CSV table of C-alpha atoms (C1' of nucleotides) in Angstrom, one decimal:
chain,number,residue,atom,x,y,z
A,7,MET,CA,0.0,0.0,0.0
A,8,PRO,CA,2.7,2.5,0.3
A,9,GLU,CA,2.5,4.6,-2.9
A,10,MET,CA,4.3,7.8,-3.6
A,11,PRO,CA,2.5,10.0,-0.9
A,12,GLU,CA,3.1,7.4,1.8
A,13,VAL,CA,6.8,7.0,0.9
A,14,GLN,CA,7.3,10.7,0.8
A,15,THR,CA,5.5,11.1,4.2
A,16,LEU,CA,8.0,8.6,5.6
A,17,VAL,CA,11.0,10.4,4.1
A,18,ASP,CA,9.8,13.7,5.5
A,19,ALA,CA,9.3,12.1,8.9
A,20,LEU,CA,12.8,10.6,8.9
A,21,ASN,CA,14.2,14.0,8.0
A,22,ARG,CA,12.7,15.4,11.2
A,23,VAL,CA,14.5,13.0,13.5
A,24,ASP,CA,18.1,12.9,14.5
A,25,LEU,CA,19.1,10.5,11.7
A,26,VAL,CA,20.9,12.3,8.8
A,27,GLY,CA,24.5,12.8,9.8
A,28,ARG,CA,24.6,9.8,12.0
A,29,ARG,CA,27.0,6.9,11.6
A,30,ILE,CA,25.7,3.3,11.4
A,31,SER,CA,27.3,1.4,14.2
A,32,GLY,CA,25.9,-2.0,13.4
A,33,ALA,CA,23.2,-3.9,11.4
A,34,ALA,CA,21.2,-7.0,12.2
A,35,VAL,CA,19.2,-9.0,9.7
A,36,TYR,CA,16.5,-11.4,10.9
A,37,TRP,CA,15.0,-12.3,7.5
A,38,PRO,CA,17.8,-12.8,4.9
A,39,LYS,CA,15.5,-12.5,1.9
A,40,THR,CA,14.9,-8.8,2.8
A,41,ILE,CA,18.4,-8.1,1.7
A,42,ALA,CA,18.7,-8.2,-2.1
A,43,GLY,CA,21.8,-9.1,-4.0
A,44,MET,CA,24.2,-10.1,-1.2
A,45,PRO,CA,24.3,-12.3,1.8
A,46,PRO,CA,23.2,-10.6,5.1
A,47,ALA,CA,26.7,-10.9,6.6
A,48,VAL,CA,28.2,-8.9,3.7
A,49,PHE,CA,25.4,-6.3,3.9
A,50,SER,CA,26.0,-5.8,7.6
A,51,GLU,CA,29.8,-5.6,7.2
A,52,ARG,CA,29.6,-3.1,4.3
A,53,ILE,CA,27.0,-0.8,5.8
A,54,THR,CA,28.5,-0.6,9.3
A,55,GLY,CA,30.6,2.5,9.6
A,56,CYS,CA,28.8,4.4,6.8
A,57,VAL,CA,27.5,7.9,7.7
A,58,LEU,CA,24.0,8.6,6.4
A,59,GLN,CA,24.1,11.8,4.3
A,60,ALA,CA,20.6,12.1,3.0
A,61,VAL,CA,17.1,10.4,2.9
A,62,THR,CA,15.2,11.0,-0.3
A,63,ARG,CA,12.7,9.2,-2.6
A,64,ARG,CA,12.5,8.0,-6.1
A,65,GLY,CA,9.1,6.5,-7.2
A,66,LYS,CA,8.2,4.1,-4.3
A,67,TYR,CA,11.8,3.7,-3.2
A,68,LEU,CA,13.3,5.3,-0.2
A,69,VAL,CA,16.9,6.3,-1.0
A,70,PHE,CA,19.4,6.5,1.8
A,71,ARG,CA,22.6,8.1,0.6
A,72,LEU,CA,25.7,6.9,2.5
A,73,THR,CA,29.4,7.7,2.6
A,74,ARG,CA,31.8,5.3,0.8
A,75,GLY,CA,29.8,5.9,-2.4
A,76,LEU,CA,27.0,3.6,-1.3
A,77,GLN,CA,23.2,4.0,-1.4
A,78,LEU,CA,20.6,1.9,0.4
A,79,LEU,CA,17.5,1.5,-1.6
A,80,LEU,CA,14.4,0.4,0.3
A,81,HIS,CA,11.1,-0.7,-1.4
A,82,LEU,CA,8.3,-1.2,1.1
A,83,ARG,CA,6.2,-3.3,-1.2
A,84,MET,CA,2.8,-4.0,0.4
A,85,THR,CA,3.4,-3.9,4.2
A,86,GLY,CA,6.8,-2.4,4.9
A,87,ARG,CA,7.1,0.2,7.6
A,88,LEU,CA,9.9,1.9,9.4
A,89,ASN,CA,10.3,2.4,13.1
A,90,TRP,CA,12.7,4.8,14.8
A,91,GLU,CA,13.3,3.6,18.3
A,92,ARG,CA,15.7,3.8,21.1
A,93,ARG,CA,18.1,0.9,21.2
A,94,GLY,CA,17.2,-1.9,23.6
A,95,SER,CA,13.4,-1.7,23.2
A,96,ALA,CA,12.0,-5.2,22.4
A,97,ARG,CA,12.1,-6.3,18.8
A,98,SER,CA,8.7,-7.0,17.3
A,99,ARG,CA,8.5,-10.3,15.4
A,100,HIS,CA,8.0,-8.3,12.2
A,101,GLU,CA,11.1,-6.2,12.5
A,102,HIS,CA,13.4,-8.0,10.0
A,103,VAL,CA,16.3,-5.6,9.6
A,104,ILE,CA,17.7,-3.3,12.3
A,105,LEU,CA,20.2,-0.6,11.6
A,106,GLN,CA,21.9,0.8,14.7
A,107,PHE,CA,23.0,4.4,14.7
A,108,ASP,CA,25.7,6.1,16.9
A,109,ASN,CA,23.1,8.0,18.9
A,110,ASP,CA,21.7,4.8,20.4
A,111,PHE,CA,18.6,4.8,18.1
A,112,ASP,CA,17.6,2.1,15.7
A,113,LEU,CA,16.0,2.3,12.3
A,114,ARG,CA,13.9,-0.8,12.1
A,115,PHE,CA,12.3,-2.3,9.0
A,116,HIS,CA,9.0,-3.8,9.9
A,117,ASP,CA,7.3,-5.9,7.3
A,118,THR,CA,4.5,-8.3,8.1
A,119,ARG,CA,4.3,-10.0,4.6
A,120,LYS,CA,8.1,-9.9,4.1
A,121,PHE,CA,7.9,-8.7,0.5
A,122,GLY,CA,9.9,-5.5,1.1
A,123,ARG,CA,13.5,-5.4,-0.2
A,124,MET,CA,16.7,-3.5,0.7
A,125,THR,CA,19.4,-3.1,-1.9
A,126,LEU,CA,22.8,-1.7,-0.8
A,127,THR,CA,24.6,-0.6,-4.0
A,128,ALA,CA,27.2,1.7,-5.5
A,129,ASP,CA,25.2,1.8,-8.7
A,130,PRO,CA,21.6,2.9,-7.8
A,131,ALA,CA,20.8,3.6,-11.4
A,132,ALA,CA,20.7,-0.1,-12.0
A,133,VAL,CA,17.5,-0.2,-10.0
A,134,LEU,CA,16.2,3.4,-10.3
A,135,GLY,CA,17.1,4.0,-13.9
A,136,LYS,CA,14.2,2.0,-15.2
A,137,LEU,CA,11.6,4.1,-13.5
A,138,GLY,CA,9.4,6.5,-15.4
A,139,PRO,CA,9.0,10.2,-14.5
A,140,GLU,CA,8.0,11.5,-11.1
A,141,PRO,CA,4.3,12.5,-11.5
A,142,LEU,CA,4.8,15.7,-9.5
A,143,GLY,CA,8.1,16.5,-11.1
A,144,GLU,CA,8.8,19.4,-13.4
A,145,ARG,CA,9.4,17.1,-16.3
A,146,PHE,CA,5.9,15.6,-16.1
A,147,THR,CA,4.2,18.3,-18.1
A,148,LEU,CA,1.0,17.7,-20.1
A,149,ARG,CA,3.0,17.8,-23.3
A,150,HIS,CA,5.3,15.1,-21.9
A,151,PHE,CA,2.4,13.0,-20.8
A,152,GLN,CA,0.9,13.3,-24.3
A,153,ARG,CA,4.1,12.2,-25.8
A,154,MET,CA,4.4,9.3,-23.4
A,155,LEU,CA,1.0,8.1,-24.4
A,156,ALA,CA,1.5,8.6,-28.1
A,157,GLY,CA,1.5,5.4,-30.1
A,158,ARG,CA,0.9,3.1,-27.1
A,159,SER,CA,-2.1,0.9,-27.1
A,160,ARG,CA,-2.5,-0.4,-23.6
A,161,VAL,CA,-5.3,-0.7,-21.0
A,162,VAL,CA,-5.0,2.5,-19.1
A,163,LYS,CA,-5.1,1.2,-15.5
A,164,PRO,CA,-2.2,-1.3,-15.8
A,165,LEU,CA,-0.3,1.3,-17.8
A,166,LEU,CA,-0.6,3.8,-14.9
A,167,LEU,CA,0.5,1.1,-12.5
A,168,ASP,CA,3.6,0.4,-14.6
A,169,GLN,CA,6.5,2.0,-12.8
A,170,THR,CA,8.6,2.2,-15.9
A,171,PHE,CA,5.8,4.3,-17.5
A,172,ILE,CA,5.3,6.6,-14.5
A,173,ALA,CA,6.8,6.1,-11.0
A,174,GLY,CA,4.9,6.2,-7.8
A,175,LEU,CA,1.3,5.4,-8.5
A,176,GLY,CA,-0.4,2.4,-7.0
A,177,ASN,CA,-3.9,0.9,-6.9
A,178,ILE,CA,-5.4,3.5,-4.6
A,179,TYR,CA,-4.3,6.7,-6.3
A,180,VAL,CA,-4.8,5.2,-9.8
A,181,ASP,CA,-8.5,4.5,-9.0
A,182,GLU,CA,-8.9,7.9,-7.5
A,183,ALA,CA,-7.3,9.7,-10.5
A,184,LEU,CA,-9.3,7.7,-13.1
A,185,TRP,CA,-12.5,8.6,-11.2
A,186,GLN,CA,-11.6,12.2,-11.0
A,187,ALA,CA,-10.8,12.3,-14.7
A,188,GLY,CA,-14.0,10.4,-15.6
A,189,ILE,CA,-12.0,7.6,-17.3
A,190,HIS,CA,-12.9,3.9,-17.1
A,191,PRO,CA,-9.9,1.8,-16.0
A,192,ARG,CA,-10.4,-0.6,-19.0
A,193,ARG,CA,-10.1,2.2,-21.6
A,194,ILE,CA,-7.3,1.8,-24.1
A,195,SER,CA,-4.6,4.5,-23.8
A,196,ASP,CA,-4.6,5.5,-27.5
A,197,THR,CA,-8.4,6.1,-27.5
A,198,LEU,CA,-8.2,8.9,-24.9
A,199,SER,CA,-9.1,12.3,-26.3
A,200,ASP,CA,-6.9,15.3,-25.7
A,201,ARG,CA,-9.4,16.5,-23.2
A,202,GLU,CA,-9.3,13.2,-21.3
A,203,ILE,CA,-5.5,13.2,-21.3
A,204,ALA,CA,-5.4,16.6,-19.9
A,205,ALA,CA,-8.0,15.7,-17.3
A,206,LEU,CA,-6.0,12.6,-16.3
A,207,HIS,CA,-2.8,14.6,-16.1
A,208,GLN,CA,-4.4,17.0,-13.7
A,209,ALA,CA,-6.2,14.3,-11.7
A,210,ILE,CA,-2.9,12.4,-11.1
A,211,SER,CA,-1.3,15.5,-9.7
A,212,ARG,CA,-4.4,16.4,-7.6
A,213,VAL,CA,-4.9,13.1,-6.0
A,214,LEU,CA,-1.2,12.8,-5.1
A,215,GLN,CA,-1.0,16.3,-3.7
A,216,LYS,CA,-4.1,15.6,-1.6
A,217,GLY,CA,-2.5,12.4,-0.4
A,218,LEU,CA,0.7,14.3,0.6
A,219,GLU,CA,-1.3,17.0,2.3
A,220,ASN,CA,-3.1,14.3,4.3
A,221,LEU,CA,0.2,12.5,5.1
A,222,GLY,CA,-0.8,9.3,3.3
A,223,THR,CA,-3.6,6.8,3.2
A,224,THR,CA,-4.2,4.5,6.1
A,225,LEU,CA,-7.0,2.0,5.6
A,226,GLY,CA,-8.4,0.2,8.6
A,227,GLY,CA,-6.2,-0.6,11.6
A,228,GLY,CA,-4.4,-3.7,10.6
A,229,GLU,CA,-0.7,-4.5,11.1
A,230,GLY,CA,0.1,-4.4,7.4
A,231,ASN,CA,-1.3,-0.9,6.9
A,232,PHE,CA,0.5,2.3,6.3
A,233,TYR,CA,1.9,4.0,9.3
A,234,SER,CA,4.5,6.7,9.3
A,235,VAL,CA,7.4,6.8,11.8
A,236,ALA,CA,6.2,6.6,15.4
A,237,GLY,CA,3.0,4.8,14.2
A,238,ARG,CA,1.3,7.9,12.9
A,239,ARG,CA,-1.6,7.2,10.6
A,240,GLY,CA,-2.3,9.1,7.4
A,241,ARG,CA,-5.7,10.8,7.1
A,242,ASN,CA,-6.2,10.5,3.4
A,243,ALA,CA,-8.7,7.6,3.7
A,244,ASP,CA,-11.4,10.2,4.4
A,245,ALA,CA,-10.6,12.0,1.1
A,246,LEU,CA,-11.0,8.9,-1.1
A,247,ASN,CA,-14.0,9.0,-3.5
A,248,VAL,CA,-14.1,5.5,-4.9
A,249,PHE,CA,-11.4,3.3,-3.5
A,250,ARG,CA,-12.9,0.5,-1.3
A,251,ARG,CA,-16.2,2.3,-1.4
A,252,THR,CA,-18.1,-0.3,-3.4
A,253,GLY,CA,-21.9,0.0,-2.9
A,254,ARG,CA,-21.7,3.6,-1.7
A,255,PRO,CA,-22.9,6.6,-3.7
A,256,CYS,CA,-20.5,8.4,-6.1
A,257,PRO,CA,-19.7,11.7,-4.5
A,258,ARG,CA,-20.3,13.4,-7.9
A,259,CYS,CA,-23.6,11.8,-9.2
A,260,LYS,CA,-24.8,9.5,-6.4
A,261,THR,CA,-24.7,6.4,-8.6
A,262,THR,CA,-23.6,3.3,-6.7
A,263,ILE,CA,-19.9,2.6,-7.0
A,264,GLU,CA,-19.0,-0.8,-8.5
A,265,ARG,CA,-16.0,-3.0,-8.0
A,266,LEU,CA,-14.4,-4.8,-10.9
A,267,VAL,CA,-11.1,-6.5,-11.6
A,268,VAL,CA,-8.8,-5.0,-14.1
A,269,ALA,CA,-5.4,-6.6,-14.7
A,270,GLN,CA,-5.9,-8.7,-11.7
A,271,ARG,CA,-6.3,-5.7,-9.5
A,272,ALA,CA,-9.4,-4.7,-7.6
A,273,SER,CA,-10.8,-1.5,-9.2
A,274,HIS,CA,-13.5,0.9,-8.1
A,275,VAL,CA,-15.5,2.9,-10.6
A,276,CYS,CA,-18.6,5.0,-10.9
A,277,PRO,CA,-20.3,3.5,-14.0
A,278,VAL,CA,-21.9,6.8,-14.9
A,279,CYS,CA,-18.9,9.1,-14.4
A,280,GLN,CA,-16.6,6.6,-16.0
A,281,PRO,CA,-18.5,5.1,-18.9
A,282,LEU,CA,-16.9,2.4,-21.1
A,283,PRO,CA,-17.8,3.2,-24.7
B,29,DG,C1',-11.6,-23.2,12.5
B,30,DT,C1',-11.8,-22.3,7.3
B,31,DC,C1',-11.7,-19.6,3.3
B,32,DT,C1',-10.8,-15.5,0.5
B,33,DA,C1',-8.9,-11.2,-0.5
B,34,DT,C1',-5.0,-8.0,-0.2
B,35,DG,C1',-2.7,-1.8,-1.3
B,36,DT,C1',3.5,-4.5,-5.1
B,37,DT,C1',6.6,-6.4,-8.1
B,38,DT,C1',8.8,-10.0,-10.9
B,39,DG,C1',9.0,-13.7,-14.1
B,40,DC,C1',6.9,-17.1,-16.8
B,41,DG,C1',4.2,-18.7,-20.8
B,42,DG,C1',1.2,-17.7,-24.7
C,28,DT,C1',5.3,-6.0,-26.9
C,29,DC,C1',1.5,-7.0,-24.2
C,30,DC,C1',-1.4,-9.8,-21.2
C,31,DG,C1',-2.8,-13.1,-17.7
C,32,DC,C1',-1.3,-15.7,-14.1
C,33,DA,C1',1.3,-17.2,-10.2
C,34,DA,C1',4.4,-16.5,-6.6
C,35,DA,C1',6.7,-14.1,-2.7
C,36,DC,C1',4.1,-14.1,2.7
C,37,DA,C1',0.9,-13.0,6.7
C,38,DT,C1',-3.2,-11.2,8.3
C,39,DA,C1',-8.0,-9.4,8.4
C,40,DG,C1',-12.5,-10.3,7.9
C,41,DA,C1',-16.3,-13.0,6.4
DNA sequence: GTCTATGTTTGCGG
DNA sequence: TCCGCAAACATAGA
């Protein structure tokens, strides 16, 4: 569930604690598969002693820039979370990697479903280079979006979920953007009119900005949900118009919202606002 | 207790 | 190239 606004919320929260500038004094890995590309022992050895220089984001990846020319890339997948805790507090059974810092605090990766991945690399472009543009970046203009769509004939929802097409959107914000733009998720990309492309471009930036303002979307109260550092919930769930609102009235026209599956993903639409020609 | 769905990504086969 | 499907796992909710 962490999509761009949730990851950015986490990055912002990490930048408000005493983390950047600290030296990593040790690392412990409790679930080896969380570490991609190298054995956990090598990971721990290489990262220990590095100083954290910056925490940023690219797409849905958290990017930790370290000394020694290294970067730690973290993808939260479905249920990844980060806890910033004083060393010595009890480890929860879902905390799979613990980075210890020289101020006696730990950055702990908590991941109930264990799909999240950490990559320690000197060549981050090998992972990040494939990503499409940032949807709130300067380069993502309407003209650019039109060019990106030109000549491709793909179902629009899976296209928007494709991180090499555009980086950072997931199921929630795609459903919301398509509703806002009045576009059915099964529409084919090269049948969109200029007006629809413009509406979609604007809708993408609106739903993401709203998500950021609200510090992310936290649905329900489960373990695997989005929580920022210190367990803070996002409040964007209240701002959702269609996502997980099957059977309730469309905020625009009061028609009952329907759930369908598109590209194996649950999708939520207003059949009147988002007609399929 | 049992069964189904789940917000992400990758890799396979057609 | 594109699509559908399965898998990586654990939990919530019916």
